[in-house]
Amino acid sequence: MYEYGIRVHLISPGGVATDLVNKVRPDLEKSSLIQPYEIAEIIVFLLRFRNNAVIDEIQVRRKDNIPWK
């Protein structure tokens, strides 16, 4: 869709401190979860640079989650 100026960003964070995660994964340490405002800041960042930059990738994971290999 590049020729039409369409850009898509997929935001799929895991381990965000929400009521849903508390119910589904009560075993997770709450202090290690990503806060909703942190995801909101990433969205604002993407929107701020939508006209003059292409953001190829942003990887976000819990601070105690082992990086992908």
Coordinates of C-alpha atoms in Angstrom, one line a residue:
M1 CA 0.0 0.0 0.0
Y2 CA 3.1 2.2 -0.2
E3 CA 1.9 3.8 -3.4
Y4 CA -1.3 4.9 -1.7
G5 CA 0.4 6.4 1.3
I6 CA -1.1 3.9 3.6
R7 CA 1.0 2.9 6.6
V8 CA 0.0 0.3 9.2
H9 CA 1.5 -0.1 12.7
L10 CA 0.8 -3.2 14.7
I11 CA 1.0 -2.7 18.4
S12 CA 0.9 -6.0 20.2
P13 CA 2.5 -5.6 23.6
G14 CA 2.5 -8.5 26.1
G15 CA 2.3 -8.1 29.8
V16 CA 0.5 -4.7 30.1
A17 CA -0.8 -3.9 33.6
T18 CA -4.5 -4.2 32.9
D19 CA -7.4 -6.0 34.7
L20 CA -7.4 -8.6 31.9
V21 CA -3.7 -9.6 32.5
N22 CA -4.4 -9.7 36.3
K23 CA -7.2 -12.2 35.6
V24 CA -5.4 -14.3 32.9
R25 CA -1.9 -14.3 34.4
P26 CA -2.0 -13.8 38.1
D27 CA 1.4 -15.3 38.4
L28 CA 3.1 -12.3 36.8
E29 CA 4.9 -9.9 39.1
K30 CA 2.9 -6.7 38.7
S31 CA 5.9 -4.4 39.0
S32 CA 7.4 -6.0 35.9
L33 CA 4.4 -5.3 33.7
I34 CA 4.4 -2.5 31.1
Q35 CA 2.1 0.3 32.1
P36 CA -0.7 1.4 29.8
Y37 CA 0.7 5.0 29.7
E38 CA 4.0 3.6 28.3
I39 CA 2.1 2.0 25.3
A40 CA 0.2 5.3 24.9
E41 CA 3.6 7.1 24.6
I42 CA 4.7 4.8 21.9
I43 CA 1.5 5.5 19.9
V44 CA 2.0 9.2 20.3
F45 CA 5.6 8.8 19.1
L46 CA 4.4 6.9 16.0
L47 CA 1.8 9.6 15.3
R48 CA 4.2 12.4 15.8
F49 CA 6.5 11.2 13.1
R50 CA 4.0 9.9 10.6
N51 CA 4.6 12.5 8.0
N52 CA 8.4 12.8 7.9
A53 CA 9.8 9.4 9.1
V54 CA 9.2 5.7 8.6
I55 CA 9.4 3.7 11.7
D56 CA 10.1 0.1 10.7
E57 CA 10.1 -1.6 14.1
I58 CA 9.7 -1.0 17.8
Q59 CA 10.0 -4.0 20.1
V60 CA 8.6 -3.7 23.6
R61 CA 8.6 -6.4 26.2
R62 CA 8.5 -6.7 29.9
K63 CA 11.8 -5.8 31.6
D64 CA 12.2 -9.3 33.0
N65 CA 11.2 -11.2 29.9
I66 CA 14.0 -13.0 28.1
P67 CA 14.8 -11.4 24.7
W68 CA 13.9 -13.4 21.6
K69 CA 16.7 -15.5 20.1

